[in-house]
Amino acid sequence: MSAVPYRRVLVKVSGEALMGPDAFGLHPPTVTRIAADLADARALGVELAVVVGGGNIFRGVQGAAKGLDRATADQLGMLATVMNALALEAAIEAAGTPARTMSAVAMPTVCEPYSRQKALSHLAKGRVVLLAGGTGNPFFTTDTGGALRAAELGCGALLKATNVDGVYSSDPKADPAAVRYERLTHSEAIDRQLGVMDAAAFALARESRMPIIVFSIQEPGAVTAVLRGEGRATLVTA
C-alpha cells in the first residue's frame, strides 16, 4: 500500500471498453480481464468505486439523434449501465473479490439503490462498488456521474479508463498529427475542448480539486500500473 498514493479512487470504465473486438454488447473475455484488473487494484489496499458507461448497448445522444425523446433515450442508456455493472460485478466476484452494484435508478429487485452512506460502508468493508444509472437524471453523461460520485465519496482521484493512452489534441485514430499531453489543468482541458470527457465533468472535478488520470484499459494490469505511477497516462489536475 505504501507504493500507492491513494486510499480511495473511482474508476470510470466506458461501455465501449467492454465490447472488446466486438461491435456491440459484452465480450466475455474482455469483461473477465477488466474485472481481474479491478480485483488486483483492490488487492493493493485501495478502496475502489467504479462507474460504468453504457455505450456498448445504448447511447442516449445517438438514440435522440434517431428520433427518440432525449430524456427517454438517456433513461435507456441508464438501464444499459446497470446491465454492464451487473456483468462486471459477477466477473469481479468470480475473481475472488466481493463486489456490489448500486444504481441511481431504483430497481431494488435487481441491485441496491445508491446512497452515499451505504456506498461508503461497502467500500470500508473491502467491496468493489459498481455505480450504475449515471446520476439518475437525463442530460448528464456517465463522465459527469463519475466526477460527482468521486467527489461525494471522497476519492483521491478519478481514473478515466479509455481506449487510448491519455488525452490528445484530437482523435489520434483519425488524426495522425494529434498531440498527446502528459499533463493538463482542468481549465486547459475545458478551454481546448478536449473530448475525452465532457466539460461538466471537468468543471466538477476542478471545483472539487479532483485529479483525473486518463489511461488506456486495453492492456492487462492497466489500472494497477496507473495506481503505482507506472502506467502511461495523462494527469489532469488543478
PDB file of C-alpha atoms in Angstrom:
ATOM      1  CA  MET A   1       0.000   0.000   0.000  1.00  0.00           C
ATOM      2  CA  SER A   2       2.934   2.356   0.620  1.00  0.00           C
ATOM      3  CA  ALA A   3       3.592   2.456  -3.151  1.00  0.00           C
ATOM      4  CA  VAL A   4       0.055   3.686  -3.900  1.00  0.00           C
ATOM      5  CA  PRO A   5      -0.670   7.366  -3.175  1.00  0.00           C
ATOM      6  CA  TYR A   6      -4.463   6.996  -2.949  1.00  0.00           C
ATOM      7  CA  ARG A   7      -6.614   5.485  -0.211  1.00  0.00           C
ATOM      8  CA  ARG A   8      -9.752   5.516  -2.361  1.00  0.00           C
ATOM      9  CA  VAL A   9     -10.280   6.036  -6.095  1.00  0.00           C
ATOM     10  CA  LEU A  10     -13.080   5.909  -8.615  1.00  0.00           C
ATOM     11  CA  VAL A  11     -12.507   4.219 -11.966  1.00  0.00           C
ATOM     12  CA  LYS A  12     -14.721   5.286 -14.874  1.00  0.00           C
ATOM     13  CA  VAL A  13     -14.984   2.404 -17.362  1.00  0.00           C
ATOM     14  CA  SER A  14     -16.620   3.164 -20.695  1.00  0.00           C
ATOM     15  CA  GLY A  15     -19.188   0.786 -22.105  1.00  0.00           C
ATOM     16  CA  GLU A  16     -17.145   0.581 -25.292  1.00  0.00           C
ATOM     17  CA  ALA A  17     -14.229  -0.887 -23.331  1.00  0.00           C
ATOM     18  CA  LEU A  18     -16.411  -3.909 -22.513  1.00  0.00           C
ATOM     19  CA  MET A  19     -17.051  -4.704 -26.192  1.00  0.00           C
ATOM     20  CA  GLY A  20     -13.513  -5.936 -26.831  1.00  0.00           C
ATOM     21  CA  PRO A  21     -13.197  -6.726 -30.540  1.00  0.00           C
ATOM     22  CA  ASP A  22     -16.971  -6.969 -30.980  1.00  0.00           C
ATOM     23  CA  ALA A  23     -19.156  -4.254 -32.473  1.00  0.00           C
ATOM     24  CA  PHE A  24     -21.855  -4.403 -29.802  1.00  0.00           C
ATOM     25  CA  GLY A  25     -22.609  -5.722 -26.342  1.00  0.00           C
ATOM     26  CA  LEU A  26     -20.337  -7.535 -23.911  1.00  0.00           C
ATOM     27  CA  HIS A  27     -17.244  -9.515 -24.879  1.00  0.00           C
ATOM     28  CA  PRO A  28     -16.892 -12.061 -22.030  1.00  0.00           C
ATOM     29  CA  PRO A  29     -13.066 -12.448 -22.176  1.00  0.00           C
ATOM     30  CA  THR A  30     -12.677  -8.656 -22.089  1.00  0.00           C
ATOM     31  CA  VAL A  31     -15.106  -8.323 -19.179  1.00  0.00           C
ATOM     32  CA  THR A  32     -13.164 -11.040 -17.331  1.00  0.00           C
ATOM     33  CA  ARG A  33      -9.828  -9.281 -17.988  1.00  0.00           C
ATOM     34  CA  ILE A  34     -11.076  -5.882 -16.807  1.00  0.00           C
ATOM     35  CA  ALA A  35     -12.699  -7.447 -13.744  1.00  0.00           C
ATOM     36  CA  ALA A  36      -9.414  -9.185 -12.863  1.00  0.00           C
ATOM     37  CA  ASP A  37      -7.588  -5.858 -13.219  1.00  0.00           C
ATOM     38  CA  LEU A  38     -10.078  -4.175 -10.874  1.00  0.00           C
ATOM     39  CA  ALA A  39      -9.757  -7.046  -8.389  1.00  0.00           C
ATOM     40  CA  ASP A  40      -5.963  -6.714  -8.489  1.00  0.00           C
ATOM     41  CA  ALA A  41      -6.271  -2.977  -7.863  1.00  0.00           C
ATOM     42  CA  ARG A  42      -8.429  -3.662  -4.811  1.00  0.00           C
ATOM     43  CA  ALA A  43      -5.788  -6.132  -3.593  1.00  0.00           C
ATOM     44  CA  LEU A  44      -3.323  -3.233  -3.384  1.00  0.00           C
ATOM     45  CA  GLY A  45      -5.383  -1.962  -0.454  1.00  0.00           C
ATOM     46  CA  VAL A  46      -7.136   0.808  -2.363  1.00  0.00           C
ATOM     47  CA  GLU A  47     -10.865   1.296  -1.796  1.00  0.00           C
ATOM     48  CA  LEU A  48     -12.378   1.043  -5.264  1.00  0.00           C
ATOM     49  CA  ALA A  49     -15.558   2.514  -6.745  1.00  0.00           C
ATOM     50  CA  VAL A  50     -16.396   2.003 -10.418  1.00  0.00           C
ATOM     51  CA  VAL A  51     -18.761   3.947 -12.673  1.00  0.00           C
ATOM     52  CA  VAL A  52     -19.690   2.074 -15.844  1.00  0.00           C
ATOM     53  CA  GLY A  53     -20.906   3.585 -19.107  1.00  0.00           C
ATOM     54  CA  GLY A  54     -23.493   2.046 -21.396  1.00  0.00           C
ATOM     55  CA  GLY A  55     -22.351   2.954 -24.896  1.00  0.00           C
ATOM     56  CA  ASN A  56     -21.770  -0.666 -25.895  1.00  0.00           C
ATOM     57  CA  ILE A  57     -25.521  -1.268 -25.581  1.00  0.00           C
ATOM     58  CA  PHE A  58     -27.301   2.071 -25.921  1.00  0.00           C
ATOM     59  CA  ARG A  59     -26.117   5.673 -26.017  1.00  0.00           C
ATOM     60  CA  GLY A  60     -28.702   8.320 -25.220  1.00  0.00           C
ATOM     61  CA  VAL A  61     -27.334  11.004 -27.546  1.00  0.00           C
ATOM     62  CA  GLN A  62     -27.382   8.619 -30.506  1.00  0.00           C
ATOM     63  CA  GLY A  63     -30.906   7.493 -29.649  1.00  0.00           C
ATOM     64  CA  ALA A  64     -32.079  11.098 -29.560  1.00  0.00           C
ATOM     65  CA  ALA A  65     -30.444  11.727 -32.944  1.00  0.00           C
ATOM     66  CA  LYS A  66     -32.588   8.927 -34.371  1.00  0.00           C
ATOM     67  CA  GLY A  67     -35.841  10.479 -33.195  1.00  0.00           C
ATOM     68  CA  LEU A  68     -36.265   9.362 -29.594  1.00  0.00           C
ATOM     69  CA  ASP A  69     -37.111  11.945 -26.992  1.00  0.00           C
ATOM     70  CA  ARG A  70     -33.795  12.846 -25.333  1.00  0.00           C
ATOM     71  CA  ALA A  71     -34.982  12.165 -21.787  1.00  0.00           C
ATOM     72  CA  THR A  72     -36.299   8.739 -22.814  1.00  0.00           C
ATOM     73  CA  ALA A  73     -33.126   7.960 -24.733  1.00  0.00           C
ATOM     74  CA  ASP A  74     -30.994   8.846 -21.714  1.00  0.00           C
ATOM     75  CA  GLN A  75     -33.142   6.634 -19.486  1.00  0.00           C
ATOM     76  CA  LEU A  76     -32.499   3.735 -21.847  1.00  0.00           C
ATOM     77  CA  GLY A  77     -28.792   4.480 -21.579  1.00  0.00           C
ATOM     78  CA  MET A  78     -29.041   4.381 -17.779  1.00  0.00           C
ATOM     79  CA  LEU A  79     -30.553   0.894 -17.978  1.00  0.00           C
ATOM     80  CA  ALA A  80     -27.647  -0.174 -20.193  1.00  0.00           C
ATOM     81  CA  THR A  81     -25.180   0.892 -17.489  1.00  0.00           C
ATOM     82  CA  VAL A  82     -26.962  -1.337 -14.972  1.00  0.00           C
ATOM     83  CA  MET A  83     -26.571  -4.325 -17.300  1.00  0.00           C
ATOM     84  CA  ASN A  84     -22.852  -3.621 -17.649  1.00  0.00           C
ATOM     85  CA  ALA A  85     -22.375  -3.128 -13.908  1.00  0.00           C
ATOM     86  CA  LEU A  86     -24.082  -6.428 -13.100  1.00  0.00           C
ATOM     87  CA  ALA A  87     -21.859  -8.232 -15.610  1.00  0.00           C
ATOM     88  CA  LEU A  88     -18.734  -6.676 -14.083  1.00  0.00           C
ATOM     89  CA  GLU A  89     -19.944  -7.438 -10.564  1.00  0.00           C
ATOM     90  CA  ALA A  90     -20.316 -11.124 -11.420  1.00  0.00           C
ATOM     91  CA  ALA A  91     -16.863 -11.206 -13.029  1.00  0.00           C
ATOM     92  CA  ILE A  92     -15.196  -9.423 -10.089  1.00  0.00           C
ATOM     93  CA  GLU A  93     -16.833 -11.853  -7.653  1.00  0.00           C
ATOM     94  CA  ALA A  94     -15.619 -14.750  -9.816  1.00  0.00           C
ATOM     95  CA  ALA A  95     -12.103 -13.293  -9.483  1.00  0.00           C
ATOM     96  CA  GLY A  96     -12.405 -13.687  -5.712  1.00  0.00           C
ATOM     97  CA  THR A  97     -13.175 -10.083  -4.722  1.00  0.00           C
ATOM     98  CA  PRO A  98     -16.511  -9.048  -3.184  1.00  0.00           C
ATOM     99  CA  ALA A  99     -18.459  -6.503  -5.206  1.00  0.00           C
ATOM    100  CA  ARG A 100     -21.810  -4.709  -5.045  1.00  0.00           C
ATOM    101  CA  THR A 101     -23.800  -2.935  -7.737  1.00  0.00           C
ATOM    102  CA  MET A 102     -25.710   0.184  -6.710  1.00  0.00           C
ATOM    103  CA  SER A 103     -27.985   2.072  -9.088  1.00  0.00           C
ATOM    104  CA  ALA A 104     -29.058   5.711  -9.088  1.00  0.00           C
ATOM    105  CA  VAL A 105     -32.203   4.446 -10.829  1.00  0.00           C
ATOM    106  CA  ALA A 106     -34.037   2.446  -8.187  1.00  0.00           C
ATOM    107  CA  MET A 107     -34.602  -1.205  -9.113  1.00  0.00           C
ATOM    108  CA  PRO A 108     -34.351  -2.982  -5.750  1.00  0.00           C
ATOM    109  CA  THR A 109     -35.144  -6.449  -7.084  1.00  0.00           C
ATOM    110  CA  VAL A 110     -32.037  -6.205  -9.313  1.00  0.00           C
ATOM    111  CA  CYS A 111     -29.490  -4.279  -7.240  1.00  0.00           C
ATOM    112  CA  GLU A 112     -29.232  -1.866  -4.333  1.00  0.00           C
ATOM    113  CA  PRO A 113     -30.421   1.721  -4.739  1.00  0.00           C
ATOM    114  CA  TYR A 114     -27.497   4.135  -4.491  1.00  0.00           C
ATOM    115  CA  SER A 115     -26.932   6.011  -1.262  1.00  0.00           C
ATOM    116  CA  ARG A 116     -23.714   7.681  -0.227  1.00  0.00           C
ATOM    117  CA  GLN A 117     -23.759   6.208   3.273  1.00  0.00           C
ATOM    118  CA  LYS A 118     -24.273   2.643   2.055  1.00  0.00           C
ATOM    119  CA  ALA A 119     -21.622   3.019  -0.651  1.00  0.00           C
ATOM    120  CA  LEU A 120     -19.102   4.220   1.928  1.00  0.00           C
ATOM    121  CA  SER A 121     -19.998   1.258   4.141  1.00  0.00           C
ATOM    122  CA  HIS A 122     -19.380  -1.195   1.287  1.00  0.00           C
ATOM    123  CA  LEU A 123     -16.039   0.469   0.490  1.00  0.00           C
ATOM    124  CA  ALA A 124     -14.942   0.273   4.127  1.00  0.00           C
ATOM    125  CA  LYS A 125     -15.718  -3.464   4.095  1.00  0.00           C
ATOM    126  CA  GLY A 126     -13.393  -4.023   1.151  1.00  0.00           C
ATOM    127  CA  ARG A 127     -16.030  -4.419  -1.549  1.00  0.00           C
ATOM    128  CA  VAL A 128     -15.671  -3.010  -5.047  1.00  0.00           C
ATOM    129  CA  VAL A 129     -18.692  -0.743  -5.502  1.00  0.00           C
ATOM    130  CA  LEU A 130     -20.116  -0.560  -9.023  1.00  0.00           C
ATOM    131  CA  LEU A 131     -22.164   2.590  -9.515  1.00  0.00           C
ATOM    132  CA  ALA A 132     -24.758   2.320 -12.276  1.00  0.00           C
ATOM    133  CA  GLY A 133     -27.561   4.511 -13.569  1.00  0.00           C
ATOM    134  CA  GLY A 134     -25.424   7.613 -14.083  1.00  0.00           C
ATOM    135  CA  THR A 135     -26.691  10.447 -11.904  1.00  0.00           C
ATOM    136  CA  GLY A 136     -30.245   9.114 -12.159  1.00  0.00           C
ATOM    137  CA  ASN A 137     -31.188  12.070 -14.367  1.00  0.00           C
ATOM    138  CA  PRO A 138     -31.273  12.586 -18.141  1.00  0.00           C
ATOM    139  CA  PHE A 139     -28.959  15.073 -19.877  1.00  0.00           C
ATOM    140  CA  PHE A 140     -25.956  14.105 -17.719  1.00  0.00           C
ATOM    141  CA  THR A 141     -23.228  11.800 -19.004  1.00  0.00           C
ATOM    142  CA  THR A 142     -21.659   8.960 -17.061  1.00  0.00           C
ATOM    143  CA  ASP A 143     -18.436  11.022 -17.083  1.00  0.00           C
ATOM    144  CA  THR A 144     -20.252  13.696 -15.107  1.00  0.00           C
ATOM    145  CA  GLY A 145     -21.720  10.960 -12.912  1.00  0.00           C
ATOM    146  CA  GLY A 146     -18.210   9.654 -12.296  1.00  0.00           C
ATOM    147  CA  ALA A 147     -16.923  13.088 -11.273  1.00  0.00           C
ATOM    148  CA  LEU A 148     -19.937  13.559  -8.990  1.00  0.00           C
ATOM    149  CA  ARG A 149     -19.567  10.186  -7.259  1.00  0.00           C
ATOM    150  CA  ALA A 150     -15.799  10.604  -6.897  1.00  0.00           C
ATOM    151  CA  ALA A 151     -16.317  13.947  -5.168  1.00  0.00           C
ATOM    152  CA  GLU A 152     -19.098  12.859  -2.825  1.00  0.00           C
ATOM    153  CA  LEU A 153     -17.330   9.625  -1.850  1.00  0.00           C
ATOM    154  CA  GLY A 154     -14.124  11.494  -1.025  1.00  0.00           C
ATOM    155  CA  CYS A 155     -11.963   9.756  -3.630  1.00  0.00           C
ATOM    156  CA  GLY A 156      -8.364  10.826  -4.047  1.00  0.00           C
ATOM    157  CA  ALA A 157      -8.512  10.593  -7.837  1.00  0.00           C
ATOM    158  CA  LEU A 158     -10.792   9.823 -10.771  1.00  0.00           C
ATOM    159  CA  LEU A 159      -9.268   7.254 -13.145  1.00  0.00           C
ATOM    160  CA  LYS A 160     -10.754   7.572 -16.634  1.00  0.00           C
ATOM    161  CA  ALA A 161     -10.233   4.244 -18.418  1.00  0.00           C
ATOM    162  CA  THR A 162     -10.456   4.663 -22.195  1.00  0.00           C
ATOM    163  CA  ASN A 163      -9.265   3.050 -25.410  1.00  0.00           C
ATOM    164  CA  VAL A 164      -6.309   5.461 -25.781  1.00  0.00           C
ATOM    165  CA  ASP A 165      -3.285   6.083 -23.560  1.00  0.00           C
ATOM    166  CA  GLY A 166      -4.080   9.633 -22.480  1.00  0.00           C
ATOM    167  CA  VAL A 167      -5.514  12.936 -23.645  1.00  0.00           C
ATOM    168  CA  TYR A 168      -4.771  14.064 -27.209  1.00  0.00           C
ATOM    169  CA  SER A 169      -5.332  17.354 -29.016  1.00  0.00           C
ATOM    170  CA  SER A 170      -7.694  15.487 -31.374  1.00  0.00           C
ATOM    171  CA  ASP A 171      -8.761  11.920 -32.041  1.00  0.00           C
ATOM    172  CA  PRO A 172      -5.462  10.041 -32.584  1.00  0.00           C
ATOM    173  CA  LYS A 173      -7.272   7.340 -34.553  1.00  0.00           C
ATOM    174  CA  ALA A 174      -8.468   9.896 -37.097  1.00  0.00           C
ATOM    175  CA  ASP A 175      -5.648  12.468 -36.929  1.00  0.00           C
ATOM    176  CA  PRO A 176      -2.056  11.175 -37.166  1.00  0.00           C
ATOM    177  CA  ALA A 177      -0.824  14.655 -36.171  1.00  0.00           C
ATOM    178  CA  ALA A 178      -2.668  14.570 -32.835  1.00  0.00           C
ATOM    179  CA  VAL A 179      -0.501  15.674 -29.900  1.00  0.00           C
ATOM    180  CA  ARG A 180      -0.547  13.708 -26.660  1.00  0.00           C
ATOM    181  CA  TYR A 181      -0.461  15.635 -23.380  1.00  0.00           C
ATOM    182  CA  GLU A 182       1.406  14.383 -20.323  1.00  0.00           C
ATOM    183  CA  ARG A 183      -0.206  16.911 -18.002  1.00  0.00           C
ATOM    184  CA  LEU A 184      -3.048  19.433 -18.197  1.00  0.00           C
ATOM    185  CA  THR A 185      -5.106  21.584 -15.882  1.00  0.00           C
ATOM    186  CA  HIS A 186      -8.859  21.184 -15.700  1.00  0.00           C
ATOM    187  CA  SER A 187      -9.235  24.672 -17.162  1.00  0.00           C
ATOM    188  CA  GLU A 188      -6.960  23.854 -20.101  1.00  0.00           C
ATOM    189  CA  ALA A 189      -8.975  20.712 -20.850  1.00  0.00           C
ATOM    190  CA  ILE A 190     -12.185  22.777 -20.873  1.00  0.00           C
ATOM    191  CA  ASP A 191     -10.768  25.705 -22.875  1.00  0.00           C
ATOM    192  CA  ARG A 192      -9.237  23.435 -25.527  1.00  0.00           C
ATOM    193  CA  GLN A 193     -12.482  21.442 -25.787  1.00  0.00           C
ATOM    194  CA  LEU A 194     -10.655  18.152 -25.447  1.00  0.00           C
ATOM    195  CA  GLY A 195     -13.290  15.479 -25.984  1.00  0.00           C
ATOM    196  CA  VAL A 196     -12.035  12.768 -23.644  1.00  0.00           C
ATOM    197  CA  MET A 197     -14.596  13.939 -21.045  1.00  0.00           C
ATOM    198  CA  ASP A 198     -17.400  16.470 -21.227  1.00  0.00           C
ATOM    199  CA  ALA A 199     -16.925  19.993 -19.900  1.00  0.00           C
ATOM    200  CA  ALA A 200     -19.329  19.471 -16.987  1.00  0.00           C
ATOM    201  CA  ALA A 201     -17.212  16.571 -15.690  1.00  0.00           C
ATOM    202  CA  PHE A 202     -14.003  18.611 -15.952  1.00  0.00           C
ATOM    203  CA  ALA A 203     -15.686  21.593 -14.259  1.00  0.00           C
ATOM    204  CA  LEU A 204     -16.964  19.470 -11.383  1.00  0.00           C
ATOM    205  CA  ALA A 205     -13.529  17.905 -10.925  1.00  0.00           C
ATOM    206  CA  ARG A 206     -11.945  21.362 -10.963  1.00  0.00           C
ATOM    207  CA  GLU A 207     -14.358  22.632  -8.318  1.00  0.00           C
ATOM    208  CA  SER A 208     -13.594  19.695  -6.028  1.00  0.00           C
ATOM    209  CA  ARG A 209      -9.860  19.785  -6.919  1.00  0.00           C
ATOM    210  CA  MET A 210     -10.121  16.184  -8.067  1.00  0.00           C
ATOM    211  CA  PRO A 211      -7.188  14.937 -10.183  1.00  0.00           C
ATOM    212  CA  ILE A 212      -8.197  12.948 -13.262  1.00  0.00           C
ATOM    213  CA  ILE A 213      -5.882  10.303 -14.692  1.00  0.00           C
ATOM    214  CA  VAL A 214      -6.707   9.308 -18.278  1.00  0.00           C
ATOM    215  CA  PHE A 215      -5.252   5.995 -19.453  1.00  0.00           C
ATOM    216  CA  SER A 216      -5.898   3.019 -21.728  1.00  0.00           C
ATOM    217  CA  ILE A 217      -7.532  -0.077 -20.257  1.00  0.00           C
ATOM    218  CA  GLN A 218      -6.660  -2.173 -23.305  1.00  0.00           C
ATOM    219  CA  GLU A 219      -3.707  -3.930 -21.655  1.00  0.00           C
ATOM    220  CA  PRO A 220      -3.905  -6.308 -18.666  1.00  0.00           C
ATOM    221  CA  GLY A 221      -2.852  -4.681 -15.400  1.00  0.00           C
ATOM    222  CA  ALA A 222      -3.518  -1.133 -16.621  1.00  0.00           C
ATOM    223  CA  VAL A 223      -5.397   0.000 -13.504  1.00  0.00           C
ATOM    224  CA  THR A 224      -2.784  -1.300 -11.065  1.00  0.00           C
ATOM    225  CA  ALA A 225       0.012   0.199 -13.174  1.00  0.00           C
ATOM    226  CA  VAL A 226      -1.623   3.636 -13.068  1.00  0.00           C
ATOM    227  CA  LEU A 227      -2.183   3.384  -9.325  1.00  0.00           C
ATOM    228  CA  ARG A 228       1.530   2.660  -8.848  1.00  0.00           C
ATOM    229  CA  GLY A 229       2.504   5.555 -11.103  1.00  0.00           C
ATOM    230  CA  GLU A 230       3.967   3.201 -13.692  1.00  0.00           C
ATOM    231  CA  GLY A 231       1.385   3.379 -16.459  1.00  0.00           C
ATOM    232  CA  ARG A 232       1.340   5.675 -19.482  1.00  0.00           C
ATOM    233  CA  ALA A 233      -1.345   8.274 -18.803  1.00  0.00           C
ATOM    234  CA  THR A 234      -2.296  11.946 -18.818  1.00  0.00           C
ATOM    235  CA  LEU A 235      -2.735  13.718 -15.490  1.00  0.00           C
ATOM    236  CA  VAL A 236      -5.392  16.449 -15.379  1.00  0.00           C
ATOM    237  CA  THR A 237      -5.115  18.454 -12.193  1.00  0.00           C
ATOM    238  CA  ALA A 238      -5.555  21.908 -10.694  1.00  0.00           C
TER     239      ALA A 238
END
